């Protein structure tokens, strides 16, 4: 997909030439977008082009960006309102839309190490889970600390017909508190969630198979991070089925590994992908900023 255009540069009176190219990386899943400077306001043509690519590929990679917090927020805001995360100790003081994933902390935020080191989709424990997340790399280790992504359309499409039929109308419970406490148990930098914070994230029920509201494609919508039980099944039977679906979802053929460089911005569609952090040597600094775009109720 190519979009070229020559436009008058209103400021300089010269000619500004911009060309965006979208190159698929992993089959249809994941594309690298080149030729766009996200620090600049995007006009509607460019925005629509990027939005179409986002729906087509689910994950977009933009390399070599240099963004202020305001610019990161402004780009994210083109896709919708932004979430303010429940765990306030990771939010940038003057920019609560930005969640800081830094192993040294930043501006008083709590350090976080391997924060998402389990397969998940962000904040699916909300009644309206996010549409997507926009993760910007400020500082990355020379090796390790990659992020893995998997395609949940492919996970659904490659199930056998019998399993598809079995799960069609099942519902699942998503929960934040258990995962948070589990991660906190060996991380002194995580303060326990307060009763007020826990009250903000009660259990929610979502369909197991989700129809994407914009593409109409079906995706498997369960994740190891936050999906704790199947409503219609007995505990053991539900757990066995979830285990089977989790491992099916992350088979290597469906997984893309993002090797970060500082200045990378990766945005993912949270409705049809999962991701997980990987380990790295903690002598290295790793600092990322995430914004999270509000979504709608899964159907
Ligand atoms: C996230 C996340 C993984 C990573 O930003 O939501 O899970 O590798 N990040 O930092
Ligand atoms: Mn995450």
PDB file of C-alpha atoms and ligand atoms in Angstrom:
ATOM      1  CA  UNK A   1       0.000   0.000   0.000  1.00  0.00           C
ATOM      2  CA  UNK A   2       1.489   3.353  -1.008  1.00  0.00           C
ATOM      3  CA  UNK A   3       0.297   6.866  -0.618  1.00  0.00           C
ATOM      4  CA  UNK A   4       2.324   9.669  -2.131  1.00  0.00           C
ATOM      5  CA  UNK A   5       1.493  13.253  -2.244  1.00  0.00           C
ATOM      6  CA  UNK A   6       3.104  16.557  -2.894  1.00  0.00           C
ATOM      7  CA  UNK A   7       1.698  19.324  -0.770  1.00  0.00           C
ATOM      8  CA  UNK A   8       2.463  22.984  -0.456  1.00  0.00           C
ATOM      9  CA  UNK A   9       4.401  23.741   2.656  1.00  0.00           C
ATOM     10  CA  UNK A  10       2.348  26.537   4.149  1.00  0.00           C
ATOM     11  CA  UNK A  11       5.158  27.775   6.339  1.00  0.00           C
ATOM     12  CA  UNK A  12       8.153  27.850   4.066  1.00  0.00           C
ATOM     13  CA  UNK A  13       6.450  28.274   0.730  1.00  0.00           C
ATOM     14  CA  UNK A  14       8.525  25.326  -0.486  1.00  0.00           C
ATOM     15  CA  UNK A  15       7.275  21.936  -1.450  1.00  0.00           C
ATOM     16  CA  UNK A  16       6.871  19.250   1.174  1.00  0.00           C
ATOM     17  CA  UNK A  17       6.928  15.737  -0.139  1.00  0.00           C
ATOM     18  CA  UNK A  18       5.810  12.902   2.075  1.00  0.00           C
ATOM     19  CA  UNK A  19       5.425   9.288   1.232  1.00  0.00           C
ATOM     20  CA  UNK A  20       4.103   6.675   3.599  1.00  0.00           C
ATOM     21  CA  UNK A  21       4.871   3.043   2.944  1.00  0.00           C
ATOM     22  CA  UNK A  22       3.313   0.121   4.744  1.00  0.00           C
ATOM     23  CA  UNK A  23       5.305  -3.121   4.555  1.00  0.00           C
ATOM     24  CA  UNK A  24       3.848  -6.313   6.035  1.00  0.00           C
ATOM     25  CA  UNK A  25       6.323  -8.111   8.268  1.00  0.00           C
ATOM     26  CA  UNK A  26       4.788 -11.412   9.275  1.00  0.00           C
ATOM     27  CA  UNK A  27       2.298 -12.463   6.603  1.00  0.00           C
ATOM     28  CA  UNK A  28      -0.650 -10.121   6.977  1.00  0.00           C
ATOM     29  CA  UNK A  29       0.058  -9.737  10.696  1.00  0.00           C
ATOM     30  CA  UNK A  30       2.246  -6.717  11.659  1.00  0.00           C
ATOM     31  CA  UNK A  31       3.414  -3.999   9.271  1.00  0.00           C
ATOM     32  CA  UNK A  32       6.251  -1.526   9.396  1.00  0.00           C
ATOM     33  CA  UNK A  33       5.218   1.992   8.463  1.00  0.00           C
ATOM     34  CA  UNK A  34       7.893   4.246   7.038  1.00  0.00           C
ATOM     35  CA  UNK A  35       7.890   7.836   5.900  1.00  0.00           C
ATOM     36  CA  UNK A  36       5.858   9.338   8.688  1.00  0.00           C
ATOM     37  CA  UNK A  37       6.993  11.679  11.432  1.00  0.00           C
ATOM     38  CA  UNK A  38       4.543  11.177  14.285  1.00  0.00           C
ATOM     39  CA  UNK A  39       5.691  14.343  16.039  1.00  0.00           C
ATOM     40  CA  UNK A  40       3.784  16.332  13.405  1.00  0.00           C
ATOM     41  CA  UNK A  41       0.010  16.694  13.425  1.00  0.00           C
ATOM     42  CA  UNK A  42      -1.379  14.135  10.956  1.00  0.00           C
ATOM     43  CA  UNK A  43      -3.845  15.433   8.428  1.00  0.00           C
ATOM     44  CA  UNK A  44      -6.950  13.363   7.797  1.00  0.00           C
ATOM     45  CA  UNK A  45      -5.610  11.618   4.665  1.00  0.00           C
ATOM     46  CA  UNK A  46      -2.573  10.364   6.505  1.00  0.00           C
ATOM     47  CA  UNK A  47      -4.550   9.434   9.550  1.00  0.00           C
ATOM     48  CA  UNK A  48      -7.039   7.387   7.484  1.00  0.00           C
ATOM     49  CA  UNK A  49      -4.189   5.641   5.710  1.00  0.00           C
ATOM     50  CA  UNK A  50      -2.597   4.660   9.026  1.00  0.00           C
ATOM     51  CA  UNK A  51      -5.955   3.685  10.478  1.00  0.00           C
ATOM     52  CA  UNK A  52      -6.675   1.391   7.509  1.00  0.00           C
ATOM     53  CA  UNK A  53      -3.241  -0.210   7.915  1.00  0.00           C
ATOM     54  CA  UNK A  54      -3.898  -0.684  11.620  1.00  0.00           C
ATOM     55  CA  UNK A  55      -7.139  -2.569  10.901  1.00  0.00           C
ATOM     56  CA  UNK A  56      -5.499  -4.621   8.168  1.00  0.00           C
ATOM     57  CA  UNK A  57      -2.333  -5.632  10.063  1.00  0.00           C
ATOM     58  CA  UNK A  58      -3.310  -5.303  13.773  1.00  0.00           C
ATOM     59  CA  UNK A  59       0.194  -4.151  14.747  1.00  0.00           C
ATOM     60  CA  UNK A  60       2.063  -1.185  13.305  1.00  0.00           C
ATOM     61  CA  UNK A  61       5.757  -0.505  13.845  1.00  0.00           C
ATOM     62  CA  UNK A  62       7.129   3.030  13.352  1.00  0.00           C
ATOM     63  CA  UNK A  63      10.905   3.325  13.676  1.00  0.00           C
ATOM     64  CA  UNK A  64      13.090   6.325  14.376  1.00  0.00           C
ATOM     65  CA  UNK A  65      10.564   8.569  16.093  1.00  0.00           C
ATOM     66  CA  UNK A  66      11.461  11.409  18.468  1.00  0.00           C
ATOM     67  CA  UNK A  67       8.399  12.366  20.459  1.00  0.00           C
ATOM     68  CA  UNK A  68       7.608  14.576  23.393  1.00  0.00           C
ATOM     69  CA  UNK A  69       4.973  13.383  25.833  1.00  0.00           C
ATOM     70  CA  UNK A  70       2.515  15.823  24.273  1.00  0.00           C
ATOM     71  CA  UNK A  71       3.185  14.452  20.781  1.00  0.00           C
ATOM     72  CA  UNK A  72       2.839  10.847  21.903  1.00  0.00           C
ATOM     73  CA  UNK A  73      -0.511  11.726  23.489  1.00  0.00           C
ATOM     74  CA  UNK A  74      -1.645  13.774  20.474  1.00  0.00           C
ATOM     75  CA  UNK A  75      -0.980  10.906  18.035  1.00  0.00           C
ATOM     76  CA  UNK A  76      -2.734   8.402  20.322  1.00  0.00           C
ATOM     77  CA  UNK A  77      -5.714  10.715  20.736  1.00  0.00           C
ATOM     78  CA  UNK A  78      -6.450  10.508  17.010  1.00  0.00           C
ATOM     79  CA  UNK A  79      -7.747   6.991  17.676  1.00  0.00           C
ATOM     80  CA  UNK A  80      -9.936   7.808  20.682  1.00  0.00           C
ATOM     81  CA  UNK A  81     -10.026   8.912  24.311  1.00  0.00           C
ATOM     82  CA  UNK A  82      -7.164   7.665  26.487  1.00  0.00           C
ATOM     83  CA  UNK A  83      -7.327   5.494  29.596  1.00  0.00           C
ATOM     84  CA  UNK A  84      -5.941   6.555  32.953  1.00  0.00           C
ATOM     85  CA  UNK A  85      -4.638   3.330  34.525  1.00  0.00           C
ATOM     86  CA  UNK A  86      -5.830   2.206  37.968  1.00  0.00           C
ATOM     87  CA  UNK A  87      -2.251   1.737  39.236  1.00  0.00           C
ATOM     88  CA  UNK A  88      -1.424   5.433  39.676  1.00  0.00           C
ATOM     89  CA  UNK A  89       2.145   4.727  40.838  1.00  0.00           C
ATOM     90  CA  UNK A  90       3.136   4.089  37.196  1.00  0.00           C
ATOM     91  CA  UNK A  91       1.600   7.248  35.739  1.00  0.00           C
ATOM     92  CA  UNK A  92       3.756  10.186  34.733  1.00  0.00           C
ATOM     93  CA  UNK A  93       2.899  12.967  37.210  1.00  0.00           C
ATOM     94  CA  UNK A  94       2.029  15.665  34.661  1.00  0.00           C
ATOM     95  CA  UNK A  95       0.771  13.232  32.016  1.00  0.00           C
ATOM     96  CA  UNK A  96      -1.504  10.642  33.644  1.00  0.00           C
ATOM     97  CA  UNK A  97      -2.327   9.300  30.155  1.00  0.00           C
ATOM     98  CA  UNK A  98       1.246   7.956  30.049  1.00  0.00           C
ATOM     99  CA  UNK A  99       2.062   4.717  31.843  1.00  0.00           C
ATOM    100  CA  UNK A 100       5.801   4.472  32.506  1.00  0.00           C
ATOM    101  CA  UNK A 101       7.394   1.051  32.105  1.00  0.00           C
ATOM    102  CA  UNK A 102      10.878   1.824  33.344  1.00  0.00           C
ATOM    103  CA  UNK A 103      13.109  -0.420  35.410  1.00  0.00           C
ATOM    104  CA  UNK A 104      14.550   2.689  37.109  1.00  0.00           C
ATOM    105  CA  UNK A 105      11.315   4.634  37.493  1.00  0.00           C
ATOM    106  CA  UNK A 106      10.961   8.159  36.155  1.00  0.00           C
ATOM    107  CA  UNK A 107       9.792  11.343  37.877  1.00  0.00           C
ATOM    108  CA  UNK A 108       8.798   9.410  40.973  1.00  0.00           C
ATOM    109  CA  UNK A 109       6.989   6.589  39.156  1.00  0.00           C
ATOM    110  CA  UNK A 110       7.613   3.123  40.583  1.00  0.00           C
ATOM    111  CA  UNK A 111      10.186   1.039  38.737  1.00  0.00           C
ATOM    112  CA  UNK A 112       8.720  -1.882  36.828  1.00  0.00           C
ATOM    113  CA  UNK A 113      10.670  -4.916  35.682  1.00  0.00           C
ATOM    114  CA  UNK A 114       9.190  -7.380  33.183  1.00  0.00           C
ATOM    115  CA  UNK A 115       5.790  -5.837  33.871  1.00  0.00           C
ATOM    116  CA  UNK A 116       3.933  -7.758  31.207  1.00  0.00           C
ATOM    117  CA  UNK A 117       5.990 -10.955  31.222  1.00  0.00           C
ATOM    118  CA  UNK A 118       2.970 -13.196  30.644  1.00  0.00           C
ATOM    119  CA  UNK A 119       0.701 -13.423  27.610  1.00  0.00           C
ATOM    120  CA  UNK A 120      -2.028 -10.802  27.814  1.00  0.00           C
ATOM    121  CA  UNK A 121      -4.049  -8.205  26.085  1.00  0.00           C
ATOM    122  CA  UNK A 122      -4.103  -4.907  27.979  1.00  0.00           C
ATOM    123  CA  UNK A 123      -6.764  -4.268  30.598  1.00  0.00           C
ATOM    124  CA  UNK A 124      -9.266  -6.876  29.408  1.00  0.00           C
ATOM    125  CA  UNK A 125     -10.580  -6.824  32.981  1.00  0.00           C
ATOM    126  CA  UNK A 126     -12.457  -3.625  32.115  1.00  0.00           C
ATOM    127  CA  UNK A 127     -16.078  -3.711  30.972  1.00  0.00           C
ATOM    128  CA  UNK A 128     -14.816  -1.811  27.930  1.00  0.00           C
ATOM    129  CA  UNK A 129     -11.266  -3.043  27.307  1.00  0.00           C
ATOM    130  CA  UNK A 130      -8.924  -0.760  25.375  1.00  0.00           C
ATOM    131  CA  UNK A 131      -9.040  -0.575  21.590  1.00  0.00           C
ATOM    132  CA  UNK A 132      -5.257  -0.481  21.502  1.00  0.00           C
ATOM    133  CA  UNK A 133      -2.005   0.629  23.072  1.00  0.00           C
ATOM    134  CA  UNK A 134       0.780   2.834  21.760  1.00  0.00           C
ATOM    135  CA  UNK A 135       4.186   1.909  23.202  1.00  0.00           C
ATOM    136  CA  UNK A 136       7.154   4.205  22.642  1.00  0.00           C
ATOM    137  CA  UNK A 137      10.719   3.101  23.440  1.00  0.00           C
ATOM    138  CA  UNK A 138      12.974   5.676  25.104  1.00  0.00           C
ATOM    139  CA  UNK A 139      15.793   3.404  26.220  1.00  0.00           C
ATOM    140  CA  UNK A 140      16.321  -0.288  25.516  1.00  0.00           C
ATOM    141  CA  UNK A 141      18.902  -2.910  26.483  1.00  0.00           C
ATOM    142  CA  UNK A 142      21.430  -3.957  23.823  1.00  0.00           C
ATOM    143  CA  UNK A 143      19.974  -7.471  24.003  1.00  0.00           C
ATOM    144  CA  UNK A 144      16.853  -9.030  25.504  1.00  0.00           C
ATOM    145  CA  UNK A 145      13.711  -7.173  26.517  1.00  0.00           C
ATOM    146  CA  UNK A 146      11.978  -7.978  23.222  1.00  0.00           C
ATOM    147  CA  UNK A 147       8.185  -7.956  23.112  1.00  0.00           C
ATOM    148  CA  UNK A 148       6.320 -10.902  21.601  1.00  0.00           C
ATOM    149  CA  UNK A 149       2.991 -10.436  19.814  1.00  0.00           C
ATOM    150  CA  UNK A 150       0.490 -13.032  18.669  1.00  0.00           C
ATOM    151  CA  UNK A 151      -2.408 -12.898  16.229  1.00  0.00           C
ATOM    152  CA  UNK A 152      -5.746 -13.784  17.831  1.00  0.00           C
ATOM    153  CA  UNK A 153      -7.628 -13.817  14.510  1.00  0.00           C
ATOM    154  CA  UNK A 154      -5.246 -16.587  13.420  1.00  0.00           C
ATOM    155  CA  UNK A 155      -5.712 -18.282  16.788  1.00  0.00           C
ATOM    156  CA  UNK A 156      -9.451 -18.419  16.181  1.00  0.00           C
ATOM    157  CA  UNK A 157      -9.282 -19.312  12.494  1.00  0.00           C
ATOM    158  CA  UNK A 158      -6.935 -22.247  13.055  1.00  0.00           C
ATOM    159  CA  UNK A 159      -9.112 -23.947  15.674  1.00  0.00           C
ATOM    160  CA  UNK A 160     -10.770 -27.148  14.520  1.00  0.00           C
ATOM    161  CA  UNK A 161     -14.493 -26.900  13.713  1.00  0.00           C
ATOM    162  CA  UNK A 162     -15.504 -28.903  16.760  1.00  0.00           C
ATOM    163  CA  UNK A 163     -13.698 -26.513  19.126  1.00  0.00           C
ATOM    164  CA  UNK A 164     -15.082 -23.487  17.303  1.00  0.00           C
ATOM    165  CA  UNK A 165     -18.586 -24.871  17.809  1.00  0.00           C
ATOM    166  CA  UNK A 166     -17.904 -25.666  21.441  1.00  0.00           C
ATOM    167  CA  UNK A 167     -16.667 -22.178  22.350  1.00  0.00           C
ATOM    168  CA  UNK A 168     -19.008 -20.130  20.156  1.00  0.00           C
ATOM    169  CA  UNK A 169     -21.316 -19.047  22.972  1.00  0.00           C
ATOM    170  CA  UNK A 170     -19.069 -19.398  26.007  1.00  0.00           C
ATOM    171  CA  UNK A 171     -18.314 -16.469  28.280  1.00  0.00           C
ATOM    172  CA  UNK A 172     -15.261 -15.893  30.440  1.00  0.00           C
ATOM    173  CA  UNK A 173     -14.411 -13.968  33.604  1.00  0.00           C
ATOM    174  CA  UNK A 174     -11.557 -11.445  33.497  1.00  0.00           C
ATOM    175  CA  UNK A 175      -9.929 -10.180  36.708  1.00  0.00           C
ATOM    176  CA  UNK A 176      -7.087  -7.761  37.521  1.00  0.00           C
ATOM    177  CA  UNK A 177      -6.484  -8.214  41.252  1.00  0.00           C
ATOM    178  CA  UNK A 178      -5.115 -11.786  41.163  1.00  0.00           C
ATOM    179  CA  UNK A 179      -2.550 -11.072  38.475  1.00  0.00           C
ATOM    180  CA  UNK A 180      -1.475  -7.844  40.134  1.00  0.00           C
ATOM    181  CA  UNK A 181      -0.976  -9.525  43.522  1.00  0.00           C
ATOM    182  CA  UNK A 182       0.821 -12.462  41.921  1.00  0.00           C
ATOM    183  CA  UNK A 183       3.278 -10.071  40.266  1.00  0.00           C
ATOM    184  CA  UNK A 184       3.568  -8.045  43.494  1.00  0.00           C
ATOM    185  CA  UNK A 185       4.497 -11.087  45.570  1.00  0.00           C
ATOM    186  CA  UNK A 186       8.067 -11.044  44.241  1.00  0.00           C
ATOM    187  CA  UNK A 187       8.376  -7.358  43.443  1.00  0.00           C
ATOM    188  CA  UNK A 188       8.920  -4.921  46.311  1.00  0.00           C
ATOM    189  CA  UNK A 189       8.312  -1.988  43.990  1.00  0.00           C
ATOM    190  CA  UNK A 190       4.645  -2.885  43.631  1.00  0.00           C
ATOM    191  CA  UNK A 191       2.526  -1.429  46.415  1.00  0.00           C
ATOM    192  CA  UNK A 192      -0.589  -3.514  47.104  1.00  0.00           C
ATOM    193  CA  UNK A 193      -3.707  -2.211  45.396  1.00  0.00           C
ATOM    194  CA  UNK A 194      -5.839  -0.227  47.826  1.00  0.00           C
ATOM    195  CA  UNK A 195      -9.456  -1.297  48.462  1.00  0.00           C
ATOM    196  CA  UNK A 196     -10.518   1.737  46.412  1.00  0.00           C
ATOM    197  CA  UNK A 197      -8.338   0.658  43.480  1.00  0.00           C
ATOM    198  CA  UNK A 198      -9.661  -2.897  43.671  1.00  0.00           C
ATOM    199  CA  UNK A 199     -13.201  -1.530  43.692  1.00  0.00           C
ATOM    200  CA  UNK A 200     -12.444   0.201  40.379  1.00  0.00           C
ATOM    201  CA  UNK A 201     -11.729  -3.156  38.731  1.00  0.00           C
ATOM    202  CA  UNK A 202     -14.487  -5.639  39.624  1.00  0.00           C
ATOM    203  CA  UNK A 203     -14.626  -8.936  37.702  1.00  0.00           C
ATOM    204  CA  UNK A 204     -16.128  -8.639  34.228  1.00  0.00           C
ATOM    205  CA  UNK A 205     -17.637 -11.179  31.838  1.00  0.00           C
ATOM    206  CA  UNK A 206     -16.775 -11.128  28.123  1.00  0.00           C
ATOM    207  CA  UNK A 207     -17.570 -13.441  25.224  1.00  0.00           C
ATOM    208  CA  UNK A 208     -14.792 -15.948  24.493  1.00  0.00           C
ATOM    209  CA  UNK A 209     -15.021 -15.278  20.772  1.00  0.00           C
ATOM    210  CA  UNK A 210     -15.131 -11.642  19.855  1.00  0.00           C
ATOM    211  CA  UNK A 211     -16.285 -10.082  16.613  1.00  0.00           C
ATOM    212  CA  UNK A 212     -14.019  -7.154  15.912  1.00  0.00           C
ATOM    213  CA  UNK A 213     -16.228  -4.030  15.837  1.00  0.00           C
ATOM    214  CA  UNK A 214     -14.411  -2.496  12.858  1.00  0.00           C
ATOM    215  CA  UNK A 215     -13.231  -5.413  10.702  1.00  0.00           C
ATOM    216  CA  UNK A 216     -16.073  -7.843  11.462  1.00  0.00           C
ATOM    217  CA  UNK A 217     -13.506 -10.671  11.787  1.00  0.00           C
ATOM    218  CA  UNK A 218     -13.738 -13.130  14.661  1.00  0.00           C
ATOM    219  CA  UNK A 219     -10.907 -13.339  17.181  1.00  0.00           C
ATOM    220  CA  UNK A 220     -10.288 -15.501  20.205  1.00  0.00           C
ATOM    221  CA  UNK A 221     -10.587 -13.198  23.213  1.00  0.00           C
ATOM    222  CA  UNK A 222      -9.031 -14.978  26.188  1.00  0.00           C
ATOM    223  CA  UNK A 223      -5.629 -14.357  27.752  1.00  0.00           C
ATOM    224  CA  UNK A 224      -3.431 -15.985  30.335  1.00  0.00           C
ATOM    225  CA  UNK A 225      -2.964 -12.655  32.107  1.00  0.00           C
ATOM    226  CA  UNK A 226      -6.496 -11.860  33.123  1.00  0.00           C
ATOM    227  CA  UNK A 227      -8.932 -14.605  32.031  1.00  0.00           C
ATOM    228  CA  UNK A 228      -9.599 -16.675  35.146  1.00  0.00           C
ATOM    229  CA  UNK A 229     -12.609 -18.919  34.423  1.00  0.00           C
ATOM    230  CA  UNK A 230     -15.284 -19.945  31.945  1.00  0.00           C
ATOM    231  CA  UNK A 231     -18.763 -19.007  33.190  1.00  0.00           C
ATOM    232  CA  UNK A 232     -20.650 -22.013  31.760  1.00  0.00           C
ATOM    233  CA  UNK A 233     -18.177 -24.773  32.697  1.00  0.00           C
ATOM    234  CA  UNK A 234     -17.139 -26.468  35.946  1.00  0.00           C
ATOM    235  CA  UNK A 235     -13.815 -25.215  37.300  1.00  0.00           C
ATOM    236  CA  UNK A 236     -11.598 -28.122  36.151  1.00  0.00           C
ATOM    237  CA  UNK A 237     -13.186 -28.422  32.749  1.00  0.00           C
ATOM    238  CA  UNK A 238     -12.929 -24.648  32.238  1.00  0.00           C
ATOM    239  CA  UNK A 239      -9.294 -24.561  33.262  1.00  0.00           C
ATOM    240  CA  UNK A 240      -8.420 -27.411  30.922  1.00  0.00           C
ATOM    241  CA  UNK A 241     -10.100 -25.690  27.992  1.00  0.00           C
ATOM    242  CA  UNK A 242      -8.449 -22.348  28.780  1.00  0.00           C
ATOM    243  CA  UNK A 243      -5.018 -23.991  28.960  1.00  0.00           C
ATOM    244  CA  UNK A 244      -5.599 -25.579  25.585  1.00  0.00           C
ATOM    245  CA  UNK A 245      -6.685 -22.259  24.061  1.00  0.00           C
ATOM    246  CA  UNK A 246      -3.787 -20.328  25.605  1.00  0.00           C
ATOM    247  CA  UNK A 247      -1.179 -22.690  24.195  1.00  0.00           C
ATOM    248  CA  UNK A 248      -2.930 -22.850  20.818  1.00  0.00           C
ATOM    249  CA  UNK A 249      -2.853 -19.019  20.661  1.00  0.00           C
ATOM    250  CA  UNK A 250       0.878 -18.661  21.118  1.00  0.00           C
ATOM    251  CA  UNK A 251       2.193 -21.288  18.753  1.00  0.00           C
ATOM    252  CA  UNK A 252       5.352 -19.948  17.100  1.00  0.00           C
ATOM    253  CA  UNK A 253       3.801 -19.636  13.629  1.00  0.00           C
ATOM    254  CA  UNK A 254       1.488 -16.877  14.932  1.00  0.00           C
ATOM    255  CA  UNK A 255       4.079 -14.993  16.962  1.00  0.00           C
ATOM    256  CA  UNK A 256       6.052 -11.899  15.971  1.00  0.00           C
ATOM    257  CA  UNK A 257       9.062 -10.879  18.078  1.00  0.00           C
ATOM    258  CA  UNK A 258       9.743  -7.160  18.240  1.00  0.00           C
ATOM    259  CA  UNK A 259      13.389  -6.336  18.757  1.00  0.00           C
ATOM    260  CA  UNK A 260      13.304  -2.788  20.110  1.00  0.00           C
ATOM    261  CA  UNK A 261      15.433   0.180  19.154  1.00  0.00           C
ATOM    262  CA  UNK A 262      15.150   3.494  20.995  1.00  0.00           C
ATOM    263  CA  UNK A 263      12.725   5.649  19.006  1.00  0.00           C
ATOM    264  CA  UNK A 264      10.465   2.754  18.018  1.00  0.00           C
ATOM    265  CA  UNK A 265       6.764   3.229  18.448  1.00  0.00           C
ATOM    266  CA  UNK A 266       4.602   0.129  18.219  1.00  0.00           C
ATOM    267  CA  UNK A 267       0.836   0.319  18.297  1.00  0.00           C
ATOM    268  CA  UNK A 268      -1.313  -2.755  18.619  1.00  0.00           C
ATOM    269  CA  UNK A 269      -4.958  -3.613  18.280  1.00  0.00           C
ATOM    270  CA  UNK A 270      -5.819  -4.986  21.681  1.00  0.00           C
ATOM    271  CA  UNK A 271      -9.028  -6.576  20.370  1.00  0.00           C
ATOM    272  CA  UNK A 272      -7.299  -9.170  18.206  1.00  0.00           C
ATOM    273  CA  UNK A 273      -3.718  -9.594  19.509  1.00  0.00           C
ATOM    274  CA  UNK A 274      -1.873 -10.561  22.678  1.00  0.00           C
ATOM    275  CA  UNK A 275       1.653  -9.655  23.761  1.00  0.00           C
ATOM    276  CA  UNK A 276       4.225 -10.462  26.413  1.00  0.00           C
ATOM    277  CA  UNK A 277       7.453  -8.956  27.684  1.00  0.00           C
ATOM    278  CA  UNK A 278      10.649 -11.021  27.740  1.00  0.00           C
ATOM    279  CA  UNK A 279      13.594 -10.934  30.115  1.00  0.00           C
ATOM    280  CA  UNK A 280      16.798  -8.950  29.920  1.00  0.00           C
ATOM    281  CA  UNK A 281      19.838  -8.290  32.057  1.00  0.00           C
ATOM    282  CA  UNK A 282      18.799  -5.848  34.789  1.00  0.00           C
ATOM    283  CA  UNK A 283      22.114  -4.032  34.648  1.00  0.00           C
ATOM    284  CA  UNK A 284      20.687  -2.361  31.557  1.00  0.00           C
ATOM    285  CA  UNK A 285      18.157   0.458  31.585  1.00  0.00           C
ATOM    286  CA  UNK A 286      14.844  -0.067  29.856  1.00  0.00           C
ATOM    287  CA  UNK A 287      12.291   2.742  29.648  1.00  0.00           C
ATOM    288  CA  UNK A 288       9.069   2.750  27.670  1.00  0.00           C
ATOM    289  CA  UNK A 289       6.013   5.009  27.642  1.00  0.00           C
ATOM    290  CA  UNK A 290       2.564   3.620  26.947  1.00  0.00           C
ATOM    291  CA  UNK A 291      -0.691   5.307  26.133  1.00  0.00           C
ATOM    292  CA  UNK A 292      -3.864   3.230  26.049  1.00  0.00           C
ATOM    293  CA  UNK A 293      -6.838   4.017  23.820  1.00  0.00           C
ATOM    294  CA  UNK A 294     -10.340   3.419  25.136  1.00  0.00           C
ATOM    295  CA  UNK A 295     -12.403   0.740  23.448  1.00  0.00           C
ATOM    296  CA  UNK A 296     -15.909  -0.662  23.547  1.00  0.00           C
ATOM    297  CA  UNK A 297     -17.781  -3.565  25.049  1.00  0.00           C
ATOM    298  CA  UNK A 298     -16.822  -6.859  23.341  1.00  0.00           C
ATOM    299  CA  UNK A 299     -19.614  -8.467  21.302  1.00  0.00           C
TER     300      UNK A 299
HETATM  301  C1  LIG B   1       2.663  -3.080  27.679  1.00  0.00           C
HETATM  302  C2  LIG B   1       3.468  -4.308  27.819  1.00  0.00           C
HETATM  303  C3  LIG B   1       5.600  -5.281  27.328  1.00  0.00           C
HETATM  304  C4  LIG B   1       7.026  -4.856  27.259  1.00  0.00           C
HETATM  305  O1  LIG B   1       3.256  -2.020  27.444  1.00  0.00           O
HETATM  306  O2  LIG B   1       1.435  -3.159  27.767  1.00  0.00           O
HETATM  307  O3  LIG B   1       2.924  -5.334  28.153  1.00  0.00           O
HETATM  308  O4  LIG B   1       7.825  -5.610  26.670  1.00  0.00           O
HETATM  309  N1  LIG B   1       4.761  -4.177  27.529  1.00  0.00           N
HETATM  310  O5  LIG B   1       7.354  -3.789  27.808  1.00  0.00           O
HETATM  311 MN1  LIG B   2       0.692  -5.033  28.092  1.00  0.00          MN
END
